[in-house]
Coordinates of C-alpha atoms in Angstrom, one line a residue:
M1 CA -57.8 31.0 -105.1
A2 CA -55.5 31.2 -108.0
L3 CA -57.1 30.9 -111.5
G4 CA -55.0 28.0 -112.4
T5 CA -56.0 26.1 -109.3
L6 CA -59.6 26.9 -109.9
L7 CA -59.5 25.6 -113.5
L8 CA -57.8 22.5 -112.2
Q9 CA -60.5 22.0 -109.5
N10 CA -63.2 22.4 -112.1
R11 CA -61.4 19.8 -114.3
L12 CA -61.2 22.2 -117.2
I13 CA -57.4 21.7 -117.6
N14 CA -54.9 19.1 -116.3
R15 CA -51.6 19.7 -114.5
A16 CA -49.5 19.3 -117.6
Q17 CA -51.5 21.9 -119.5
L18 CA -51.2 24.3 -116.6
D19 CA -47.4 23.8 -116.3
A20 CA -47.0 24.4 -120.0
A21 CA -49.2 27.6 -119.8
V22 CA -47.2 28.9 -116.8
A23 CA -43.9 28.4 -118.7
E24 CA -45.4 30.2 -121.7
Q25 CA -46.6 33.0 -119.4
R26 CA -43.1 33.5 -118.0
A27 CA -41.7 33.8 -121.5
T28 CA -44.4 36.2 -122.9
G29 CA -45.6 38.1 -119.8
E30 CA -49.2 37.5 -120.8
R31 CA -52.0 36.8 -118.3
L32 CA -52.4 33.1 -117.5
D33 CA -56.0 32.9 -118.8
R34 CA -55.0 34.4 -122.1
V35 CA -52.2 32.0 -122.5
L36 CA -54.5 29.0 -121.7
V37 CA -57.0 30.2 -124.3
R38 CA -54.3 30.8 -127.0
L39 CA -52.9 27.3 -126.4
G40 CA -56.3 25.8 -126.9
H41 CA -56.6 24.2 -123.4
V42 CA -59.8 26.0 -122.5
T43 CA -62.4 28.3 -124.3
R44 CA -62.9 31.9 -123.5
E45 CA -66.4 31.1 -122.1
Q46 CA -64.9 28.6 -119.7
V47 CA -62.3 31.1 -118.4
L48 CA -64.9 33.8 -118.1
A49 CA -67.1 31.7 -115.9
A50 CA -64.2 30.6 -113.8
V51 CA -62.9 34.2 -113.4
G52 CA -66.4 35.4 -112.5
E53 CA -66.6 32.7 -109.8
Q54 CA -63.2 33.6 -108.6
F55 CA -64.1 37.3 -108.1
H56 CA -67.8 36.8 -107.3
M57 CA -68.7 39.0 -110.3
P58 CA -71.7 38.6 -112.6
V59 CA -70.9 37.8 -116.2
V60 CA -72.6 40.0 -118.8
E61 CA -73.1 39.4 -122.5
L62 CA -72.3 42.7 -124.4
T63 CA -73.2 41.4 -127.9
G64 CA -76.3 43.1 -129.0
M65 CA -76.6 45.2 -125.8
S66 CA -78.0 48.7 -126.2
V67 CA -76.8 51.3 -123.7
E68 CA -78.2 54.8 -123.3
Q69 CA -76.0 57.6 -124.6
S70 CA -76.1 59.4 -121.2
V71 CA -74.7 56.3 -119.5
L72 CA -71.9 55.9 -122.1
A73 CA -71.0 59.6 -121.6
S74 CA -70.5 59.1 -117.8
L75 CA -67.0 57.9 -118.5
P76 CA -64.5 59.8 -120.8
A77 CA -63.5 57.9 -123.9
K78 CA -59.8 58.2 -122.9
L79 CA -60.5 56.2 -119.7
V80 CA -62.6 53.6 -121.5
F81 CA -59.9 52.9 -124.0
R82 CA -57.1 52.9 -121.4
Q83 CA -58.7 50.8 -118.8
R84 CA -60.9 48.6 -121.1
C85 CA -64.0 49.2 -119.1
V86 CA -67.5 50.5 -120.2
P87 CA -70.5 51.8 -118.3
I88 CA -73.6 49.7 -119.1
R89 CA -76.2 50.6 -116.5
R90 CA -76.9 53.3 -113.9
E91 CA -79.5 52.8 -111.2
N92 CA -80.1 54.4 -107.8
G93 CA -76.7 56.0 -107.7
T94 CA -74.8 52.8 -108.7
L95 CA -73.0 52.6 -112.0
T96 CA -72.4 49.1 -113.4
V97 CA -69.1 48.9 -115.3
A98 CA -68.2 46.0 -117.5
T99 CA -64.5 45.0 -117.6
S100 CA -62.5 42.0 -118.9
D101 CA -59.7 42.6 -116.4
P102 CA -60.9 42.2 -112.8
Y103 CA -57.3 42.0 -111.7
E104 CA -56.9 45.8 -112.3
I105 CA -59.1 46.8 -109.3
S106 CA -57.2 50.1 -108.8
V107 CA -59.4 51.6 -111.4
L108 CA -62.4 51.5 -108.9
D109 CA -61.2 54.6 -107.0
E110 CA -60.7 56.6 -110.3
L111 CA -64.2 55.6 -111.4
K112 CA -65.8 56.7 -108.2
L113 CA -64.0 60.1 -108.2
L114 CA -65.0 60.7 -111.9
T115 CA -68.7 59.7 -111.6
G116 CA -69.6 60.3 -108.0
C117 CA -71.4 57.0 -108.1
S118 CA -70.9 53.7 -106.4
I119 CA -69.3 51.3 -108.8
E120 CA -70.3 47.7 -109.4
L121 CA -68.1 45.7 -111.7
A122 CA -69.4 43.0 -114.1
L123 CA -67.2 40.6 -116.2
A124 CA -67.4 40.6 -120.0
D125 CA -65.5 38.7 -122.7
E126 CA -62.5 40.6 -123.8
E127 CA -63.3 40.4 -127.6
D128 CA -67.0 41.4 -126.9
L129 CA -65.7 44.3 -124.8
Q130 CA -63.4 45.5 -127.5
Q131 CA -66.1 45.3 -130.1
F132 CA -68.6 47.1 -127.8
I133 CA -66.0 49.9 -127.3
R134 CA -65.4 50.3 -131.0
A135 CA -69.1 50.3 -131.8
N136 CA -70.0 52.9 -129.2
Y137 CA -66.9 55.1 -128.9
G138 CA -65.4 54.5 -132.4
V139 CA -61.9 53.4 -133.5
G140 CA -59.4 55.8 -131.9
G141 CA -62.1 57.6 -129.9
D142 CA -59.6 58.3 -127.1
T143 CA -57.0 59.6 -129.4
L144 CA -59.5 62.0 -131.0
D145 CA -60.4 63.3 -127.6
A146 CA -56.8 64.0 -126.9
L147 CA -56.4 65.7 -130.3
A148 CA -59.4 67.9 -129.7
A149 CA -58.0 68.9 -126.4
E150 CA -54.6 69.7 -127.9
S151 CA -56.0 71.7 -130.8
G152 CA -58.9 73.4 -129.0
A153 CA -62.6 72.7 -129.4
A154 CA -63.2 75.3 -132.0
V155 CA -59.9 75.2 -133.9
E156 CA -59.7 73.2 -137.0
A157 CA -56.4 71.7 -138.5
K158 CA -54.9 74.3 -140.8
P159 CA -53.3 73.2 -144.1
A160 CA -50.1 75.0 -143.2
D161 CA -49.8 72.9 -140.1
E162 CA -50.5 69.5 -141.7
A163 CA -46.9 68.3 -141.8
E164 CA -46.3 69.3 -138.2
Q165 CA -49.6 67.9 -137.0
A166 CA -49.0 64.6 -138.9
Q167 CA -45.9 64.0 -136.8
E168 CA -47.7 64.5 -133.5
A169 CA -47.9 61.5 -131.2
S170 CA -51.8 61.6 -131.2
V171 CA -52.1 61.5 -135.0
I172 CA -49.5 58.7 -135.2
R173 CA -51.4 56.7 -132.6
L174 CA -54.7 57.3 -134.4
V175 CA -53.4 56.1 -137.7
N176 CA -51.9 53.1 -136.1
D177 CA -55.3 52.4 -134.4
L178 CA -57.0 52.5 -137.8
L179 CA -54.5 50.2 -139.4
S180 CA -54.5 47.7 -136.5
E181 CA -58.3 47.6 -136.6
A182 CA -58.2 46.8 -140.3
V183 CA -55.7 44.0 -139.8
A184 CA -57.6 42.6 -136.8
E185 CA -60.8 42.5 -138.9
R186 CA -59.0 40.7 -141.8
A187 CA -59.4 43.6 -144.2
T188 CA -57.8 43.3 -147.6
D189 CA -58.2 47.0 -148.4
V190 CA -58.6 50.2 -146.4
H191 CA -60.4 53.2 -148.0
V192 CA -59.9 56.7 -146.6
E193 CA -62.4 58.9 -148.3
P194 CA -62.8 62.7 -147.7
Y195 CA -66.1 64.4 -148.3
E196 CA -67.3 67.9 -147.8
H197 CA -68.4 67.4 -144.2
E198 CA -67.0 64.1 -143.1
L199 CA -64.1 61.6 -143.5
I200 CA -65.2 58.0 -144.1
V201 CA -63.0 55.0 -143.5
R202 CA -64.1 51.7 -145.0
Y203 CA -62.6 48.2 -144.8
R204 CA -63.0 45.5 -147.5
I205 CA -63.6 42.3 -145.6
D206 CA -64.3 39.0 -147.4
G207 CA -64.7 41.1 -150.6
V208 CA -67.3 43.4 -149.3
L209 CA -66.8 47.1 -148.2
Q210 CA -67.9 47.8 -144.6
R211 CA -67.8 51.1 -143.0
A212 CA -65.4 51.4 -140.0
N213 CA -66.9 52.8 -136.9
V214 CA -65.0 56.1 -136.3
P215 CA -66.2 59.1 -134.4
S216 CA -67.6 62.0 -136.5
T217 CA -64.9 64.3 -135.0
I218 CA -62.3 62.5 -137.2
N219 CA -63.2 64.8 -140.0
R220 CA -61.4 67.7 -138.3
F221 CA -58.1 65.9 -138.6
A222 CA -58.6 64.4 -142.1
A223 CA -55.7 66.4 -143.6
A224 CA -53.3 65.3 -140.8
I225 CA -54.3 61.6 -141.1
I226 CA -53.8 61.6 -144.9
S227 CA -50.4 63.5 -144.4
R228 CA -49.4 60.9 -141.9
L229 CA -50.1 58.0 -144.3
K230 CA -48.2 59.8 -147.0
I231 CA -45.2 60.3 -144.7
M232 CA -45.3 56.6 -143.8
A233 CA -45.3 55.7 -147.5
N234 CA -42.4 58.1 -148.2
L235 CA -44.6 60.2 -150.5
N236 CA -44.4 64.0 -151.1
I237 CA -47.0 65.5 -148.7
A238 CA -46.7 68.9 -150.4
E239 CA -47.9 67.4 -153.7
K240 CA -51.7 67.4 -153.7
R241 CA -52.5 67.7 -157.4
R242 CA -51.1 64.4 -158.8
P243 CA -51.7 60.7 -157.9
Q244 CA -49.0 59.1 -155.9
D245 CA -48.1 55.5 -155.1
G246 CA -46.0 54.1 -152.2
R247 CA -45.8 51.3 -149.7
I248 CA -45.7 50.9 -145.9
T249 CA -44.3 48.1 -143.8
F250 CA -46.7 47.7 -140.8
R251 CA -46.1 45.5 -137.8
H252 CA -49.1 44.3 -135.7
R253 CA -49.2 42.3 -132.6
P254 CA -52.5 40.4 -132.2
Q255 CA -54.4 41.4 -129.0
S256 CA -55.0 37.7 -128.3
G257 CA -51.2 37.2 -128.2
G258 CA -48.8 35.4 -130.5
P259 CA -45.9 36.7 -132.6
V260 CA -45.8 40.1 -134.3
Q261 CA -47.2 40.0 -137.8
E262 CA -45.7 42.0 -140.6
F263 CA -47.8 43.5 -143.4
D264 CA -47.0 45.2 -146.7
L265 CA -49.4 48.1 -147.4
R266 CA -49.6 49.3 -151.0
V267 CA -50.7 52.9 -150.9
S268 CA -52.5 54.8 -153.6
V269 CA -53.3 58.5 -153.2
I270 CA -55.5 60.3 -155.6
P271 CA -56.7 64.0 -155.5
M272 CA -60.5 64.2 -154.9
L273 CA -63.0 67.1 -154.8
F274 CA -62.7 67.6 -151.1
G275 CA -59.1 66.4 -150.4
E276 CA -57.0 63.4 -151.2
G277 CA -58.5 59.9 -151.2
V278 CA -56.2 57.0 -150.0
V279 CA -56.6 53.3 -150.6
L280 CA -54.2 50.8 -148.9
R281 CA -54.0 47.2 -150.1
V282 CA -53.1 44.9 -147.2
L283 CA -50.7 42.1 -148.0
S284 CA -49.5 39.8 -145.3
K285 CA -45.7 39.1 -145.4
T286 CA -46.2 36.3 -142.9
A287 CA -49.3 34.7 -144.6
V288 CA -49.1 30.9 -144.9
L289 CA -48.9 29.8 -148.5
M290 CA -51.9 27.5 -149.3
S291 CA -51.5 24.2 -151.0
L292 CA -53.6 23.0 -154.0
D293 CA -55.4 20.6 -151.7
E294 CA -56.5 23.5 -149.4
L295 CA -58.0 25.8 -152.1
G296 CA -61.3 23.9 -152.2
M297 CA -61.2 22.7 -155.8
P298 CA -63.4 19.8 -156.8
V299 CA -61.3 16.6 -156.7
A300 CA -61.7 16.1 -160.5
V301 CA -60.6 19.7 -161.2
R302 CA -57.7 19.5 -158.8
D303 CA -56.4 16.3 -160.2
R304 CA -56.6 17.5 -163.8
W305 CA -54.9 20.8 -162.9
A306 CA -52.2 19.0 -161.1
S307 CA -51.6 17.0 -164.2
L308 CA -51.4 20.1 -166.4
I309 CA -48.9 21.9 -164.1
N310 CA -46.5 19.0 -164.5
R311 CA -46.3 19.4 -168.3
P312 CA -43.0 20.3 -169.8
H313 CA -44.2 23.2 -171.8
G314 CA -47.3 25.2 -172.8
I315 CA -49.4 28.1 -171.3
L316 CA -51.7 27.7 -168.3
L317 CA -53.9 30.7 -167.5
V318 CA -55.9 31.6 -164.4
T319 CA -58.7 34.0 -165.1
G320 CA -61.2 36.1 -163.1
P321 CA -61.8 39.6 -161.9
T322 CA -59.6 41.5 -159.5
G323 CA -59.6 39.9 -156.0
S324 CA -60.8 36.5 -157.2
G325 CA -57.8 34.6 -155.8
K326 CA -55.9 34.1 -159.0
S327 CA -52.5 34.8 -157.5
T328 CA -53.2 32.4 -154.6
T329 CA -53.9 29.6 -157.1
L330 CA -50.7 30.3 -159.1
Y331 CA -48.6 30.4 -156.0
A332 CA -50.1 27.1 -154.8
S333 CA -49.4 25.6 -158.2
L334 CA -45.8 26.8 -158.2
N335 CA -45.3 25.5 -154.7
R336 CA -46.5 22.0 -155.9
I337 CA -43.9 21.7 -158.7
V338 CA -40.9 23.6 -157.3
S339 CA -37.9 21.4 -156.6
D340 CA -34.1 21.3 -157.0
A341 CA -34.6 19.9 -160.5
V342 CA -36.9 22.7 -161.7
K343 CA -35.9 26.4 -162.1
V344 CA -38.8 28.7 -161.6
I345 CA -38.7 32.5 -162.2
T346 CA -41.6 34.9 -161.8
V347 CA -42.3 38.5 -162.9
E348 CA -44.9 40.0 -160.6
D349 CA -46.6 43.3 -159.7
P350 CA -46.6 43.1 -156.8
V351 CA -44.8 40.1 -155.2
E352 CA -47.6 39.0 -152.8
Y353 CA -46.0 35.8 -151.3
H354 CA -42.4 34.8 -150.9
V355 CA -42.0 31.2 -152.2
Q356 CA -38.9 29.3 -151.1
G357 CA -37.0 28.0 -154.2
V358 CA -38.7 30.4 -156.6
N359 CA -36.8 33.3 -158.2
Q360 CA -39.2 36.3 -158.0
I361 CA -38.8 39.6 -159.8
Q362 CA -40.7 42.8 -158.9
V363 CA -42.0 44.9 -161.8
N364 CA -40.6 48.4 -161.7
H365 CA -42.1 50.7 -164.4
K366 CA -39.9 53.6 -163.3
V367 CA -36.9 51.9 -164.8
G368 CA -38.7 50.2 -167.7
L369 CA -39.0 46.8 -166.1
D370 CA -42.5 45.6 -167.2
F371 CA -43.9 42.1 -167.8
A372 CA -42.7 41.8 -171.4
T373 CA -39.2 43.2 -170.7
G374 CA -38.8 41.0 -167.6
L375 CA -40.0 37.9 -169.4
R376 CA -37.5 38.5 -172.3
S377 CA -34.7 38.9 -169.8
I378 CA -35.4 35.8 -167.6
L379 CA -35.5 33.5 -170.6
R380 CA -31.8 34.0 -170.7
H381 CA -31.6 32.6 -167.2
D382 CA -32.4 29.0 -168.3
P383 CA -35.8 28.6 -166.5
D384 CA -38.0 25.5 -166.8
V385 CA -41.1 27.3 -165.5
V386 CA -42.0 31.0 -165.9
M387 CA -44.8 32.9 -164.2
I388 CA -46.0 36.3 -165.6
G389 CA -48.2 38.2 -163.1
E390 CA -50.6 39.2 -165.8
I391 CA -50.9 39.3 -169.6
R392 CA -52.0 42.9 -170.3
D393 CA -51.1 43.5 -173.9
K394 CA -50.2 42.0 -177.2
E395 CA -46.4 42.2 -176.6
T396 CA -46.6 40.3 -173.3
A397 CA -48.9 37.7 -174.9
E398 CA -46.7 37.1 -177.9
V399 CA -43.6 36.7 -175.7
A400 CA -45.5 34.3 -173.5
V401 CA -46.6 32.2 -176.5
Q402 CA -43.0 32.1 -177.9
S403 CA -41.7 31.1 -174.5
S404 CA -44.1 28.2 -174.3
L405 CA -43.2 27.1 -177.9
T406 CA -39.5 27.1 -177.1
G407 CA -40.0 24.5 -174.3
H408 CA -41.1 26.5 -171.2
L409 CA -44.1 26.1 -169.0
V410 CA -45.7 29.5 -168.6
F411 CA -48.2 30.5 -166.0
S412 CA -50.1 33.8 -166.1
T413 CA -53.5 35.5 -165.4
L414 CA -56.1 37.2 -167.5
H415 CA -59.2 39.3 -166.6
T416 CA -62.1 37.4 -168.3
N417 CA -65.4 36.2 -167.0
D418 CA -65.0 32.6 -167.8
S419 CA -62.4 30.1 -169.0
A420 CA -63.5 30.1 -172.7
G421 CA -63.3 33.9 -172.7
A422 CA -59.5 33.7 -172.2
V423 CA -59.1 32.1 -175.7
T424 CA -61.0 34.9 -177.4
R425 CA -59.2 37.5 -175.3
L426 CA -55.8 36.4 -176.6
L427 CA -57.1 36.5 -180.2
D428 CA -58.5 40.0 -179.6
M429 CA -55.0 41.1 -178.4
G430 CA -53.7 40.2 -181.8
V431 CA -52.1 36.8 -181.2
E432 CA -52.4 34.6 -184.2
P433 CA -55.0 31.8 -183.8
F434 CA -52.5 29.0 -184.8
L435 CA -50.1 30.2 -182.0
V436 CA -52.9 30.2 -179.4
S437 CA -54.1 26.8 -180.4
S438 CA -50.6 25.2 -180.3
S439 CA -49.5 26.8 -177.0
L440 CA -52.5 27.0 -174.7
E441 CA -53.0 23.9 -172.5
G442 CA -55.6 24.8 -170.0
V443 CA -57.5 27.7 -168.4
M444 CA -58.7 27.9 -164.8
A445 CA -61.5 30.4 -164.2
Q446 CA -62.4 31.2 -160.6
R447 CA -64.3 33.4 -158.2
L448 CA -64.3 33.8 -154.4
V449 CA -67.5 33.4 -152.5
R450 CA -68.1 34.1 -148.8
R451 CA -68.1 31.1 -146.5
V452 CA -70.9 30.5 -144.1
C453 CA -69.9 31.5 -140.6
E454 CA -69.4 28.3 -138.6
V455 CA -70.1 30.0 -135.3
C456 CA -73.7 31.1 -136.1
A457 CA -74.5 28.6 -138.9
S458 CA -77.8 26.8 -138.9
T459 CA -79.9 24.7 -141.3
Y460 CA -83.1 25.8 -143.0
T461 CA -85.5 24.4 -145.5
P462 CA -85.8 26.9 -148.5
D463 CA -88.9 27.5 -150.6
P464 CA -88.2 25.6 -153.9
A465 CA -89.6 28.6 -155.8
D466 CA -86.8 30.7 -154.5
L467 CA -84.1 28.4 -155.7
P468 CA -82.5 28.0 -159.2
E469 CA -83.6 24.9 -161.0
P470 CA -80.4 22.8 -160.3
L471 CA -80.9 23.3 -156.5
R472 CA -84.6 22.4 -156.2
G473 CA -85.2 19.3 -154.2
C474 CA -81.7 19.5 -152.6
G475 CA -83.0 19.4 -149.0
P476 CA -82.0 21.6 -146.1
L477 CA -79.3 24.3 -146.7
R478 CA -77.1 26.3 -144.3
R479 CA -76.8 30.0 -143.6
G480 CA -75.4 32.2 -140.8
A481 CA -77.6 34.2 -138.5
G482 CA -74.9 36.8 -137.8
C483 CA -72.7 37.0 -134.7
R484 CA -69.7 38.7 -133.2
A485 CA -67.3 36.5 -135.1
C486 CA -68.7 37.5 -138.5
R487 CA -69.6 41.1 -137.8
S488 CA -73.2 40.1 -138.0
T489 CA -72.9 39.3 -141.7
G490 CA -73.5 35.5 -141.5
Y491 CA -70.2 34.9 -143.4
R492 CA -66.6 34.6 -142.3
G493 CA -63.8 33.8 -144.7
R494 CA -64.0 32.9 -148.4
L495 CA -63.6 29.9 -150.6
G496 CA -63.0 29.4 -154.3
V497 CA -65.4 28.4 -157.0
Y498 CA -63.6 26.9 -160.0
E499 CA -64.0 26.1 -163.7
L500 CA -61.3 24.3 -165.7
L501 CA -61.1 24.3 -169.4
H502 CA -58.8 21.6 -170.8
V503 CA -57.8 22.5 -174.3
S504 CA -58.7 19.4 -176.3
D505 CA -58.1 18.8 -180.0
G506 CA -61.7 19.8 -180.7
V507 CA -61.2 23.1 -178.9
R508 CA -57.9 23.7 -180.7
H509 CA -59.7 23.3 -184.0
L510 CA -62.3 25.9 -183.0
V511 CA -59.5 28.4 -181.9
T512 CA -57.9 28.2 -185.4
E513 CA -61.2 29.1 -186.9
R514 CA -61.6 32.1 -184.5
A515 CA -64.8 30.6 -183.0
S516 CA -66.7 32.5 -180.3
S517 CA -66.1 31.8 -176.6
R518 CA -69.7 30.4 -176.4
A519 CA -68.8 27.9 -179.1
V520 CA -65.5 27.0 -177.4
A521 CA -67.4 26.4 -174.1
A522 CA -70.0 24.3 -175.8
R523 CA -67.4 22.1 -177.4
A524 CA -65.4 21.7 -174.2
S525 CA -68.6 20.7 -172.3
T526 CA -69.4 18.2 -175.1
D527 CA -65.9 16.7 -174.8
G528 CA -66.5 16.4 -171.0
D529 CA -63.7 18.8 -170.3
L530 CA -65.7 21.6 -168.7
S531 CA -67.5 21.9 -165.4
T532 CA -68.8 25.4 -165.0
L533 CA -68.4 27.9 -162.2
L534 CA -72.2 27.7 -161.5
D535 CA -71.9 23.9 -161.2
D536 CA -69.2 24.2 -158.6
G537 CA -70.9 27.0 -156.8
F538 CA -74.2 25.0 -156.5
T539 CA -72.2 22.0 -155.3
K540 CA -70.7 24.1 -152.5
V541 CA -74.2 25.4 -151.6
R542 CA -75.4 21.8 -151.3
E543 CA -72.4 21.0 -149.0
G544 CA -73.5 23.9 -146.8
R545 CA -70.2 25.9 -147.3
T546 CA -71.8 29.0 -148.8
T547 CA -75.3 30.3 -149.7
V548 CA -77.4 30.5 -152.9
E549 CA -77.4 34.3 -152.7
E550 CA -73.7 34.5 -152.4
V551 CA -73.1 32.2 -155.5
L552 CA -75.6 34.1 -157.6
S553 CA -74.1 37.4 -156.6
A554 CA -70.6 36.4 -157.4
L555 CA -71.4 34.7 -160.7
A556 CA -74.1 37.2 -162.0
E557 CA -73.5 38.0 -165.6

C-alpha cells in the first residue's frame, strides 16, 4: 500500500493535504513522507509508525542507545555514511541494521556480502539516525576513511603537499561536511584548533562552545583542512607567520528540505604553537530580521524604547559584551522607523543584515574607511538617522555627539557591563561631560540567556535555599532534561534580558558632575527610569523561559 494511502486510511492527513504534498514532491523530487513533515501535515513520529507498518519493520529509538564497538565496526564508515544505515545489534549470526530509508532495499545484498551475516532491518527516525552516525563515526568519518586510503595508512600529509592536497575532492568534501554540520547545529562560530597530537573542532551554539564529534584521524589532515579554508577565503596559504582575515560565502541545503541557505563566514587565521588556528564567524545572509516585538523586551521597556527611537535627534546606545545581541536590537530599531520620509545610513563592521530602505556602508580599514571617517562622510548625505557599528575611541565618540547636536538621531553600541556604565565610558574616552549630558537620550543594556528547550522541558519545585532572595516563594520553575533537539543541554535557542536607562534631568545633572556609574544607576532607579538586567532575568525565570543558573551565569559580575 502506498504511504499516502496508508496515512489517509489512518486519518493522519486529508486528501487536500496529500494532493498538495504530491504537487510539492513533483517540484522538489523529495520523498513524500519528508514533504508531508516539512509542510506540517504530520509529525516525524506519525510517519515513522506508518512506514514501519507499511514495511512490517520494527521501529527503534536510537537516542541514548549504546552499541558495542565491535558491532559498529562490522560496517565500514564509508557505507554507513553513503547508505545512512547503522549496525546496532548482532545475535546468532544476524546483524540488525537501523535505517531511515526502507525504500532503498538494494543495500541488503551489499550488507550480506560485506558481513557474511543475515540482515534484519529496523526503522529509525532520520534525525536520530544522523545524530547517531555523527556520535559514533564522527563528522566526515567516511571522507577521512577515503583520505587515509588515498594517502596510505602510515603516510602523513607533508607540508610541501598541502596546497595540492587541499584541492583534493576528499578534503573539499570533509571541509564542507564540517561547515554543513556547524550550520545544521545553529553554530555562530566554528573553532579549528591545532594541538601537538590532535586537531580539535568546536562549535559555539547558543553562546557555549561544544566540541564537534570528529574522528581522531582528522589530525593527520590538519594542514590540508586549514589550507582548504584559506583557499576558500582567498588567503595566502604560503603565509604562516602572520594573522590573516578573509570571508567565505557558503551555501547549505537543509537535510529536511527547503530552499538553499546562504551564509557569510568571516575567517580569522592566527599562527599558533602547533599550526594555524582558524575561527569562522557564521552570519546568515537569509536570516529573517526580527522586529522589536519579537526580541522579548518587557512591555514597559519596549514601549519606552520605541518612544526614544522616534525622537528627532540625540544619541541612543546599546551596550553589552560581544555576542549579546546588540546588533539585532539596533537592526530591529532601524526597521521600525525606516520609511520613505526618513533617510537612514549606517557604518558597520561587518554588515550582518541587509535592511531594505537603509543605506549600509561596510568599514574597510585597508583604504582608511573606519567608523569616524565614514560618519563624517555620510553626514554630507543629508541623513535623518545614523547608525555607527561601535564607538571605539574618542574621535568616533566626539563625531557622534556633534552629529546628534546638529539634528541627527544617532544609534551605536558600546562594550559596558550595564547601562549606567555607558555614561562613564564616554567620559573616560575624553568627551566633555556637558556634551554627553546634552546629547545622550537613552542606553539599553542587554545579555542573551539560553532558552529552556520546549521539547524536554518540565516543571520542578526548587529548594528555596538554592534561590536568590527575589525568587524565593515563586513556586514551580521549568528546566530541560536534555534531549536530541537540544544536544542534551536542556536549552535550545536564546532570548534577551534587557535594562533601559532613560536619561532624565536628574541623570543629566550627575553626568555634568562626573558622577560614578553607581550614582547614575541609583538616581535613575529613584526616578523610576531603570529596571535592572537581574530584574528582567528573574522575571523570565518565573515565566519558565530560562533558568536561575543561566541568568546568574550570564549576569555574574
